[in-house]
Structure formats: C-alpha cells, structure tokens
Amino acid sequence: MTHRLAGIDVGGTFTDLLFVDGSTNDVRLAKVPSTTDNQAFGVLNALDAANVDLHELDLLVHGTTTTTNALLERKLARTGLITTRGFRDVLELGRRTRPNPYGMTGWFEPLIPRELRLEVVERIDAAGNVLLPLDESAVAECARALLAAGCESVVIHFLHAYRNPVHEQRARAIVAKIWPNDFITAGHEVLSEYREFERGTAAAVNASVQPVLARYLTRLVDELGERGYPHDVLVMRGNGGTVSAGIVADSAVNTVMSGPASGVMAAAYTSLSAGVRNVITYDMGGTSCDVGLIRDGIPAVSSELEVEYAVPIHSPMVDVHTIGAGGGSIAFINEAGMLQVGPESAGAMPGPICYGRGGTRVTIADANLLLGRLNPNALLSVTTPVSVDDIAAAFLSQIGEPLGLSAQQAAAAVIRIANDRMAGALRMVSLSRGHDPRDFALFAFGGAGPLHAVELARELGVPSVLVPARPGITNALGCMVADLRHDYVRTINAPLAVLDIALIHGALTEQEAAGRKMLARERVDIESVHVLRSVDMQFQGQSHLLNIALDDDAPSLDELGKAFERAYWDRFEVALPEIRPVLVNVHTAVLGKRPPVDLTHLVSHAQSGEPPHSRSVWFEAGELSTPVLRREALLVGQVIAGPAIIEQLDTTTVLPPGCEATVDADSNLMVSVENL
Amino acid sequence: MTADKSPSNDPIGDPAGEPSGVAARTTDLDPITLAVIQNGLTQVCNEMDLAFVRAAFSPVISEALDRSDGIYHRTSGELIAQGELGLPVFVGTMQFGTQAVIERAKDLMPGDLYIVNDPYLGGTHLMDVRFVKPFFYDGELFAWLANTGHWPDTGGMVPGGFSATATEVEQEGLRLPPVKLYKGGVLDHEILSIILSNIRIADQRIGDIKAQAAALSVGERRLTALIDRYGKDVVNQGIEELKARAEQQMRARIQTIPDGSYHGRAYVDSDGVVNQPLTVDVRIEKQNSTLRFDLSGSSPPCAGPMNSVIATTRSSVYLAMKHIFPEVPINAGTFVPLEIDDPHDTFLYARYPRPVSGCAAEVSQRIAEAVFNALTDALPDRLFAAPAGTSGNFALGGNDPDKGRSYVMYVISGGGYGGNPASDGISNGCSTIGISKSTPVEVMEQHYPVLFEEYALHEGSGGAGEQRGGFGLHYRVKLLRGAARASFVMDHGREGPLGALGGENGGVNEVKIWRDGTLYRPAHLSKDQDIQLAPGDSVEVHTPGGGGFGLPYKRSPELVARDVMRGYYTKVQARDKFGVVLAADTFEVDEDATRAQRSGSREPS
C-alpha cells in the first residue's frame, strides 16, 4: 500500500516539494533554490529540507525541466540524421514562415546542423508501397560516419514512415549493431503522423535531449538509491501523465514542457475534488502566464504545440498557451503617448524595481506594491530593499507625468491595462479551442496569479475563481496526483464514406493493448486502467481538425458521422450536409489511475500570532481601508467579503469589493465574482 | 437607411480634407479607457480572423492564412482596426474596397452583406473575394465590417486564376461588382448560383462562403458588446483619438530618417506576354515627418497580368513601411504621413481591362522591395537586403486516372531573406506579403499523383555579404499518372534579390521542365502556362536566395568555413565571393592565402 508520497517539481527559480503521509495525514512542504547545472542537488536538498526519510518513502514523482531547458538553450547532445535521399534539408527548411508577421528579420537554428544530416537511397510512397529498396550498406556507412563525427545520438527519419515503417525499422536494426548506446530514434516511433517537418522535428528533439535526460536521471536515481530509496521514480511528462524513470528516456521528447502540464494536472485534480468541472488555469509568474483549459475534469491535450518559433512538437501534450505578461512586464509610454504594458520584461535580472537588483523601469509587480496589494515587507527574492517612495517617484516620472496622473493613478492604470491585455489573450486561448470563457471557472496559481485573477475574471465574464490552498507548489502537487499515461496517435486520413470501420476498431484495440503493456512494465501501484479515445475529423478539403471524444472502442460509421456534425455545429454554428467528412487521426490515451491523494490536510490551520490588521489598498472604486488576512488563519467554511487581501508565504490573493470568497473543505478559496 | 458621404458631425473627419495635425488631439477620454478601447477593437478583429480561419475550407485561407478582417468607418470607409494576424498585403486594400462599397450601397438594413472582387474597385486580384457588411448599433449605421479571403478559384482561363498570359481581366475569372449576397441575413441563392456556375471546385465554396460570413457575425456580436459596455460616444471618441495617435507614432518613426531624397528600384522579369523586364522606380522625399512616394518613373502599363491596381500599389507601400516599423499599430492614421502620388500611365495604376492577377502575389512584393532598397542607406541599422520576394506559384492541373477525378495542385514556395545588421537572412522564408505555411510533401503526395524527388536548400543562393542572404528552395517533382498541365507565376529569374551596403545579389529563380529526358526552360524564365506533361516528366524549381548585407570580404572567415562545411557554398564560391581560401582537404581557413586573396582583390563595390 502506498502511503508516503513525495512530489518534487523543479522550476526556473525554486525546487518545490510536497510530501504526504496518508496514514498519519502528515503534510510537509519545502521550497529550495533550483540548481541549474545539475537539478538533482536541488531535489536532494528539498528532500533534506522536508526531513523525508527515503527508506520509508513509497513513491517519488518528479517533474524536471532538464529537457525543456536543454531544448530552449540549445544545449543538446550532438545528434546525426539518416534520411531519405533528397530530403536532408527538411529540418532546416521548415514550413516556409518567418518569426514575426511584420519585420523581415529574425533567426532560426535547425536542431541538427547540415553537416550531420546524411542521406540514403530508399523511398516509400504515400500509400506505403516501397518504390526504392533501402540501401542497407549506405545506412551502416552513415552510422559510422556520424559516430566518427562525434554524434552521441541518431535519428532515422524516412518519408511516409507513418504509413509503412519497414525501412525505418530495418535501418534501426542496422544502426543498432554499430551504435554504442541506445540513443537511436526512429521517427515513426515518436510520432506516427504525416507531415515530414513536424514528425522529423519531434524525432530530432527526442534524440537530442535523450542523452541529457538519461544522464540526469541515472545520476538522480543512483543517488536516491544510495540514500536508501528502494522504489521506482516516476517522471512527469508533457501529456500530464507520468512514466517510470527506467523507460522515460525512450521517448524523452514527451518530457518537454512537463512543468506547465503538471500545474494543469494539479488544477484538474483540485477542481474536481472541489466539484468544479470546467476550468481555465491561469499561472502567472515573473515573466509570463501559462493558460490551460480543463473541460469536464479532463485537461485539454493538443498535438499542435510549438515550443518556440519553428519548433513544433506534435506529440500529445497538455495544451498550455504562454502569454508574455508577468510580474516583471515593463510599463512605458510609447511614441503615440499611449500607455503600454509588456511584452518586454525586466525578467529576474534586473527584475522589477522593488527587487532592488538595479531595475529602474516600472513593472506590474511594482504597480501591485505601490497600490498596497503586495506587502513590501513580505516579498520573496528581494536583494536590496527599495522604498515605496522611490517606486512612487518612478511611476510619477515614467507614467504619471506624461499622462497627467498621480503616481497611484499611474500604477492603477498599469494594472488595468495589463488585466485588459491578459483578458484578451485568455479569451483568444479559449475561443481558439472553441470555448466561451464564461462557461468556466478561473483557477489561479503561481506567484502572481491570485493577485490579478478576480479582476481578470470580472473582465472575462467568468463567474468564479478558485485559488488553491497552496498556489506556490501547484506543480509539485501535479506530480503527486498525475496518473501514469501513455498516448498513441495514428493517421488514417480517409473519407467516412469509403472507410473500413474495422481499420478504426483495429487501431483503437492495438493502441490500448500497447498502453496496457507499457503500464505492466512499470512497477507502480495502480487502482484501475482508464482509456480515453478520440478521433480527429474534418470536412473534405479543410485543413483544420476537430477532435471528437469516443465513448467506446467500437464506434459505428454512423455514430462517427453524427458526432462530428454535432461537434462542428457546437463549434462554428455551421452545418454542411453538402460536404463529406473525413477521419484523419485515431488517438488513444491509456491511463493508470493511482490511488487518490487527500487534499484536506494541505493547510494546517494554525492560529497566526499576527493580529488582524488593515492597510490602504487601491481598487477601481478608489482607495479603501482593506483588511489583511493570513491564509493559514482562515477556517474551513469561513466567508470573506471583498475588499480583502489574503497573504500567504507563496502568494497574495486580492479580493476586490463586491466579490465574496468561501473557504472550502480542501482549504481552497472559492471566489464568486460579481460581474460587470 | 442610406449610407452617403454627405457631411455630418462625423468624428473621424473627411479623408479628402486637410491632413491631421502632428500632435494628438485632446479628448475627454482618459488614457486608460483609450488603451482599453484600442485593445477591444483589435480583439474584435482577432476574433473575426480566428473564426474565419478555423472554419474555412480553402487551404489558401485555413493553412496559408490568406485572409484578413477589419472594422471600417461608417462614412469614410477608413480603417479603424485590423486583426493582428491578417495577411500583410491586405493592410491597406480593404479600406479602399470598403470605400467602393460605400459609394454604391443603398437601402441598407441589418443582415445585409456585400460580396465584391472587382480589382478596380479597391481590390487586388479576382481571387481575393471581399465580404463587406454594414454594422448597426441602436438601429443606426455605426461602422462597416469587412473581410477578404483568397478563394482557390474564381473561374477564368487557368485553374487557380494565375494565368501568366492573360491580356484582359475577363480571361482571369468572374468579376463581381458589389452585390448583396445576403439580404437582411438571408443568403441570395440566385446570386450564389451565378457564382457557383462560374468557378471550379464549386462544391466546397459554400463552406468558405459560410465561414467568411460567420466571421463577420462574430465581429458584429463582439463590437456590439464593446459599445454596450463603453457607450457609443466614448467608442467614437476613442476611434478618432486612436487614429490621431497612430499618425503621431508613424510620424515619430519617420523623423528618425534623415531629410532627403531616396531612390530605389526593383524589376519584374516580364509581364508574361512581352518578354521584357518591368521597372518599379520609387523616389521617396522625406521632409519633416512625412514621406512622399513618387512611382512615376516606373514602366508603362503592360499587356500581361503584371499590372497593379492602385489599391494594391498603395497597400504595398504601406506594407513595406510596416515591415520597416513593425511596432506602429495599423489604422487609417498610420497611413496619413505616407503620401503616395497616383502613378498615372504606369503599370502600377491599372485601369479596366488590364489583367492584374500578378499584382497581389508578385508586383506588390517588387514595390515593397523598391521601398526597402530606397531606404537602406537612410536606415542602415534597421533595413535588410532584399528578400526572395516571390510567392513562387506553381500550379499543376490534371486528371488522376487512379482516383478518376481532376485536381489542381498548388506549390507555393519560399526563398531566402536578406542579410541584416543582426544576422544572416533566414532560409525558405515566406513571401513578403504573406505569413503562410507551405504544404508538406507528404500531404501533396497523398492528394495528387506526384512524387517529390528532392526538397532541399538551393545551395549557393544566399547573396554574399558580411551577413549573407538566406537560401532558397530547390525541389524536383515527377508526375506519376495521367496527363497534366503546368503553370508558373514566379519572379527574380533575371536578376536575384538585391544586396545592400555592398552585399551581393541573391541567387536567381530557375524553372526547368524535364520532358522525356529533354530540358525545357520557359522563355520568360519565371512565367509560363499550359506546359503539357506526361507521366514520368518532372518539374524542377530553384527559388531565389536573399541579398547579402555589407561587404562579403568583411564576413568572418570561420563563418565562411562553416558555411562550406555545411555545403551551403563550394570552396570555389568561398574564394570568389568571400575571399576566403580553405585548405585543400579540410575545412580549415588558410589564413595567409585568405589575407592575400582579400587584400589583392578589389572589394566588390
């Protein structure tokens, strides 16, 4: 029986740990600085800080940014490519775009440089027929040449391998005899979907982060073992599920962007437990906001995410959209005399003025401070304290004087504009996924999310906001509650009218069997296996896909047609009986459900020694004397009417006048928003 | 009610009146509300863009994003706001198109929707179909909502509309004056049937028509909500103020250009009919905070389809300035400091019945290139050498005997961008006027009876420079089954994209057709149509590379050696273009030989 669980998430600044002992209801937290060179030190420090006895620990679940950082900073393993003759430049040519709609400059660096991209004779057509047999000796020669060039990892990527992988499989076997390690990636294994640039990119990302991830995890697992931890480590992936450390490196690409995914998983778990099924997640930090969608308790998953310009990863990942607005976003007056907030950010260095690290330009965080929303004495990460007067002077000179406003009015304007921009971006995120934000609750976390969430919800017409008990360790909670998960996609691309339904049933059955087999390889307790099935469909001639969930593994053609029509109408309010529907992809996700984690003990309701007090805080209604409460001092069932400020170590929640928060059984703040 | 152009207490002002002053006007609006209204108007347009692209059928719209949505002034038709991801070339044209509708509109009621694609009425080419809808608030006309989408076909002598040899607009397709496609919200099936009877692949167009109309309905709902919240007067005041602010911002940017006269040129290979180059010649006078564009030195009207209507000519200048100053928001005020003289009697001022299919895709890019070329010396820290600047349109039409149906395949290709002060140019960037993605080879091979034999960088095509140009694309595609006809509308076959500040030109565009083992090259290099192909024949295309930026001899020898190791250039090219000599059997720089080469030779001027 699994009692003692630890979730450890490595973020950009902090490594967070959440430990729960289900038998004693002991809950421990730790927040220690991340160690960028080797994240394992931070993990071990967090375990020490929380006094976790590794001998007694039943399960450790880990979220790491090792692969995300390696990719974004291009600190990749030296990787070679063996591909179809005539196509070695696919990875460099991309899909013929440019970094920005306006401006003819910008740069793109291919994941594998041209001198390490080699070609062999082979060709398979779109129907899967072999047109040119594989030149097997050339494959071996390429592998030797890449080894000689110092490659540690290799990608085999052939055209139409999603349709017929025979050449990739054969080439893999040939390379395996020569290659000194297991870092061989065949494109179709990572993603069995058409589009050569996207499939090749997923494979190239996989191969080039694989050695980095494997080295990191080997060191971590060894170290944990030496310290007495007897079990498997689970690693968080971008699809919001976890997988055993022993096999995660096989599909290393799937750990990219796992940080944002674990936040959304925690949000889904916490919201469901609170009885809220439809949620927009809003994680605001220092430089950006991550926004995700949860519908009916299930986080939206996308296969079309782009990690940065021209780096698409089309394996299924929790659909998290990043908006360039965070506490460090800089406010300024542009040449038109208009107040603008962001997208430029002061980042962590020099950071907002209030961090005292040499920042001189006013930011969103400084505005929150000046308006009394943030407590100047309780800021994390301040180097040299800066006086509120200095910040006021900066607002006056940079924003106030040009616009004829006082320092406070200027700061208020910055918040208003920032909220307005964020609300617009949030709307676009939900609309582009086909949802009206008014049908959702806003789940706010991250250091700055709860500062802005209620006003943002009001702007969006969202009726309620949920601030979890521990907004600052949401990702660690996500690790702890995430299921084991394996995703599969297969391209079919046939009109319903000529589709052999047995093909669909066969694909669904095979995908489920593959997932169950993977679960069996992992040595982790699961309560049940859950299978999510869906298909991507479109009308003939369209290029955008609509994902439609399936109820079982044997849908009839008629059911598929009707479900698509219904989904299309819901989304676009357009009916097109004139045009034929096409089934493009079949998806299966196989989830191993772990035993539930009890959230009621996340906050220990200690009476705070601090007496209740109030301070002057700016709201749209004007400056109000506002009670300041400690989050730990709130009682289950307590109702707090705005205006109020609720402070806790990792965040501050702002309740404007007119809204009302209730503390629920899991110590979440459930805020009902009075709409405009 | 009727929309007319009679004087009213219209806050935007008459576009024909005096240019607005430099300073922002004073209004009662507080700066925060103003910013919120600006964001709100853009948001309305972004939501229209999104609704359109997600529901569209035409891959040119849904995948290539060849569409745009905006809000226009109720009487002047001036641009109020436009979606942030609209096709760049539609920046300016849509307000001219909306103005043409306003002049002809009568008996307006809610739910009316005009369709128009007449190029001479504020358009581009026939394939860009505009929907223009009056927007009512409280029973009164408040503004116009409009969008443009590129339809895959509007009839005419070749599938897809890009005839390289048309000499009259009637050969290019069905031309619609502004007519009400929806009356009071009801689709007019009679007009629809005329349209569908005159275009190819008509069965899917109903999907595009519904998507295009639905996008404007989304705009109606969102704009209504915005006005409900802030009130009509406040929104009107905001619109007026925002126009003045955008103008102010553009003027501030223009003031960074030294006063003076600048001259730039670009060349179109030919008009497709007469095999002679056409010149775009622009003289830009910069004075105080205005730029005056004189295009009158350009070539006279041409026989073939490379004429540009004035709306497209103007829009191309706007687009070029937006590429140079991307931070300036777009509304009618942005364009006020850009004074463009009507280039009468040139091919950039096309009148009926001159054929115009090439204006949106090709000539527009040459106009932008001439503007870039003119301003390089004025803004050396901001400009860039010329990009490939062609849409690289190759259309293949035929019948697939295996599938028993006819098809039209479009291959739209990118090319290299110019080197710039910060970096080398990117390779295979999209056209200057577009923001679209190319179609994957695996998708084309699924849909059409073709096999790609090569899809690679066009080696050596990046123009030499301290920052070199990016590389074009090189592809070869073979016809597998059935007979087919190939057509091309490309450019830069005669001369590559211009280098800047001493950089060399990028590599030229090349079209080769291999029929039964023999090579055929189009007489016009980059334009031809109806070339008959049999199974086994193949088409090979090299697209242009970008121009080089700065003197090639200043490029770091190590970067040249890296470029040779990557096969971007040969060792001979490294020596001849960059003055860098590499060791015979490695990629090491021979420093002595390089020094001798670089000092001994005259640097390119």
Short mmCIF file of C-alpha atoms in Angstrom, two decimals, chain B residues 120 157 163-169 171-172 270-276 278 299-308 346-347 350-351 353-357 524:
data_model
loop_
_atom_site.label_atom_id
_atom_site.label_comp_id
_atom_site.label_asym_id
_atom_site.label_seq_id
_atom_site.Cartn_x
_atom_site.Cartn_y
_atom_site.Cartn_z
CA TYR B 120 -10.52 48.15 -59.94
CA MET B 157 -8.64 30.56 -68.39
CA SER B 163 -2.80 32.97 -65.86
CA ALA B 164 0.65 34.09 -66.94
CA THR B 165 -0.55 35.16 -70.38
CA ALA B 166 -3.93 36.81 -69.84
CA THR B 167 -4.32 40.14 -71.61
CA GLU B 168 -7.79 41.12 -70.34
CA VAL B 169 -9.35 40.81 -66.94
CA GLN B 171 -9.75 35.94 -69.02
CA GLU B 172 -8.81 35.93 -65.38
CA SER B 270 8.40 40.18 -67.56
CA ASP B 271 4.64 40.56 -67.74
CA GLY B 272 4.24 37.01 -69.05
CA VAL B 273 3.28 38.20 -72.55
CA VAL B 274 6.02 40.56 -73.68
CA ASN B 275 9.45 39.28 -72.70
CA GLN B 276 10.90 42.46 -71.24
CA LEU B 278 9.32 45.94 -65.92
CA SER B 299 7.33 51.13 -66.58
CA PRO B 300 4.16 51.89 -68.58
CA PRO B 301 1.09 49.61 -68.37
CA CYS B 302 1.86 46.11 -69.61
CA ALA B 303 0.00 43.69 -71.84
CA GLY B 304 0.19 40.71 -69.46
CA PRO B 305 -1.17 40.22 -65.93
CA MET B 306 1.57 42.08 -64.02
CA ASN B 307 -0.37 45.31 -63.79
CA SER B 308 -1.19 46.55 -60.31
CA THR B 346 2.48 53.24 -65.31
CA PHE B 347 1.80 49.53 -64.76
CA ALA B 350 -4.01 49.62 -63.81
CA ARG B 351 -7.35 50.55 -65.37
CA PRO B 353 -9.49 45.91 -68.66
CA ARG B 354 -5.80 45.45 -67.88
CA PRO B 355 -5.13 41.96 -66.48
CA VAL B 356 -3.97 42.05 -62.87
CA SER B 357 -3.65 38.51 -61.47
CA HIS B 524 10.12 34.22 -69.74
#
